[in-house]
Short mmCIF file of C-alpha atoms in Angstrom, two decimals:
data_model
loop_
_atom_site.label_atom_id
_atom_site.label_comp_id
_atom_site.label_asym_id
_atom_site.label_seq_id
_atom_site.Cartn_x
_atom_site.Cartn_y
_atom_site.Cartn_z
CA MET H 73 3.63 -25.69 9.00
CA ILE H 74 7.02 -23.99 8.94
CA ARG H 75 10.43 -25.63 9.29
CA LEU H 76 13.21 -23.56 10.82
CA ALA H 77 16.65 -25.02 11.47
CA PRO H 78 18.02 -24.46 15.00
CA HIS H 79 20.87 -22.25 13.74
CA LEU H 80 18.32 -19.93 12.05
CA ALA H 81 16.19 -19.79 15.21
CA ALA H 82 19.38 -18.86 17.10
CA GLU H 83 20.07 -16.12 14.55
CA ILE H 84 16.61 -14.63 15.17
CA ALA H 85 17.17 -14.83 18.95
CA ARG H 86 20.54 -13.07 18.65
CA HIS H 87 19.01 -10.32 16.50
CA ALA H 88 16.22 -9.84 19.05
CA GLU H 89 18.67 -9.67 21.95
CA ALA H 90 20.93 -7.22 20.08
CA THR H 91 18.09 -4.76 19.44
CA TYR H 92 16.48 -5.08 22.89
CA PRO H 93 14.62 -3.12 24.26
CA GLU H 94 13.36 -2.29 20.77
CA GLU H 95 11.60 -4.73 18.46
CA CYS H 96 13.73 -6.35 15.79
CA VAL H 97 12.38 -7.32 12.38
CA GLY H 98 13.48 -9.42 9.43
CA TRP H 99 12.41 -11.61 6.53
CA LEU H 100 12.23 -15.39 6.19
CA LEU H 101 13.51 -16.77 2.88
CA GLY H 102 12.94 -20.30 1.70
CA GLN H 103 10.83 -22.62 -0.36
CA PHE H 104 7.43 -24.23 -0.27
CA ASP H 105 7.06 -28.01 -0.08
CA GLY H 106 3.30 -28.47 -0.38
CA ASP H 107 1.79 -26.69 2.64
CA THR H 108 5.14 -26.59 4.45
CA LYS H 109 7.42 -23.57 4.35
CA ILE H 110 11.09 -24.48 4.64
CA VAL H 111 13.12 -21.50 5.84
CA GLN H 112 16.63 -21.48 4.40
CA ALA H 113 17.77 -17.98 5.39
CA VAL H 114 16.78 -15.08 7.62
CA VAL H 115 17.52 -11.49 6.65
CA ALA H 116 17.54 -8.80 9.33
CA VAL H 117 16.32 -5.37 8.24
CA PRO H 118 16.00 -2.07 10.12
CA ASN H 119 12.87 -1.40 12.14
CA ARG H 120 11.50 1.59 10.22
CA SER H 121 8.81 2.49 12.75
CA THR H 122 8.52 6.20 13.50
CA GLY H 123 6.63 5.36 16.69
CA ASP H 124 7.73 3.59 19.85
CA ARG H 125 10.04 0.85 18.60
CA ARG H 126 9.75 -0.93 21.94
CA THR H 127 6.18 -1.91 21.05
CA GLN H 128 5.97 -1.76 17.25
CA PHE H 129 7.87 -2.28 14.05
CA ARG H 130 7.51 -1.30 10.44
CA LEU H 131 8.77 -3.15 7.38
CA ASP H 132 9.72 -0.84 4.54
CA PRO H 133 8.46 -1.79 1.04
CA HIS H 134 11.88 -0.92 -0.43
CA ASP H 135 13.56 -3.37 1.96
CA TYR H 136 11.04 -6.01 0.86
CA LEU H 137 11.82 -5.44 -2.83
CA GLN H 138 15.57 -5.82 -2.19
CA VAL H 139 15.09 -8.97 -0.12
CA ASP H 140 12.65 -10.43 -2.67
CA ARG H 141 15.22 -9.89 -5.45
CA GLN H 142 17.90 -11.49 -3.28
CA ALA H 143 15.65 -14.48 -2.55
CA ARG H 144 14.77 -15.03 -6.21
CA SER H 145 18.42 -14.80 -7.26
CA LEU H 146 19.09 -17.68 -4.83
CA GLY H 147 16.11 -19.75 -6.00
CA MET H 148 14.05 -18.91 -2.92
CA GLU H 149 10.95 -16.90 -2.02
CA VAL H 150 9.97 -14.64 0.86
CA VAL H 151 7.89 -17.06 2.97
CA GLY H 152 7.34 -14.82 5.98
CA CYS H 153 8.76 -12.33 8.41
CA TYR H 154 9.82 -12.26 12.04
CA HIS H 155 9.91 -9.69 14.78
CA SER H 156 10.41 -9.57 18.52
CA HIS H 157 8.23 -8.71 21.49
CA PRO H 158 10.43 -7.22 24.23
CA ASN H 159 9.03 -8.06 27.67
CA ALA H 160 5.88 -9.48 26.10
CA PRO H 161 4.63 -12.92 25.03
CA ALA H 162 5.06 -14.31 21.52
CA HIS H 163 1.41 -13.58 20.66
CA PRO H 164 0.27 -11.10 18.00
CA SER H 165 -0.51 -7.63 19.27
CA SER H 166 -3.15 -5.26 17.91
CA HIS H 167 -0.35 -3.51 15.99
CA ASP H 168 0.66 -6.87 14.49
CA ARG H 169 -2.91 -7.51 13.37
CA TYR H 170 -3.03 -4.17 11.60
CA GLY H 171 0.39 -4.54 9.99
CA ALA H 172 -0.26 -8.07 8.75
CA ALA H 173 -3.22 -7.13 6.57
CA GLY H 174 -1.39 -8.13 3.38
CA GLY H 175 -0.19 -11.52 4.63
CA GLY H 176 -2.36 -14.44 3.65
CA PRO H 177 -2.39 -18.16 4.41
CA SER H 178 0.98 -18.89 2.80
CA PHE H 179 2.82 -16.17 4.75
CA SER H 180 4.23 -16.91 8.20
CA PHE H 181 4.78 -14.46 11.04
CA LEU H 182 7.32 -15.52 13.66
CA ILE H 183 7.36 -13.71 16.99
CA GLN H 184 10.36 -13.96 19.30
CA ALA H 185 9.52 -13.18 22.94
CA LEU H 186 12.19 -11.63 25.16
CA TRP H 187 12.18 -11.15 28.90
CA ALA H 188 14.78 -8.87 30.50
CA GLY H 189 16.76 -8.91 27.27
CA ARG H 190 16.93 -12.70 26.86
CA ALA H 191 15.15 -14.55 24.06
CA THR H 192 12.62 -17.10 25.26
CA THR H 193 9.68 -18.42 23.20
CA LEU H 194 9.57 -18.35 19.40
CA GLN H 195 6.06 -18.86 17.98
CA ALA H 196 4.79 -19.03 14.40
CA TRP H 197 1.48 -17.57 13.22
CA TYR H 198 -0.44 -17.10 9.98
CA ARG H 199 -3.70 -15.50 8.88
CA PRO H 200 -6.14 -17.65 6.89
CA ASP H 201 -7.32 -14.53 5.08
CA HIS H 202 -6.92 -10.76 5.41
CA GLU H 203 -9.92 -10.42 7.74
CA ALA H 204 -9.17 -13.39 9.99
CA ASP H 205 -7.32 -13.30 13.26
CA PHE H 206 -3.94 -14.99 13.61
CA VAL H 207 -3.82 -18.78 13.96
CA ALA H 208 -0.91 -20.58 15.62
CA GLU H 209 1.22 -22.45 13.10
CA ALA H 210 3.31 -25.55 13.78
CA LEU H 211 6.99 -24.59 14.01
CA LEU H 212 9.42 -27.45 13.51
#
């Protein structure tokens, strides 16, 4: 389960709308409370994809290292990432499945759907292990 305050969900939606028609991407910072991830901050980062940014994104390892340092300095951890799906549902794509190989059960993937430039559904996902498909995660 992942807890995301409404103002943070709105921040993700604004980021997605601002980058439309390309996919946006960012990190989720927070803490673990048992099996629950509590998101306390979202950090937008550039989509580093060299392909079609309307249908794919890439997270840069250097961006991750900077965000991880930032999180730790604030007493938080990187608990997941988010990205948008312009004109597509908030379900993992084949590109998402490939890119999420290093995730794991404690890492959440939030997908923000947009239709005609307006944010709609936000859905959380995780992968039980690196070979498993995505499983929907409760988003509160």
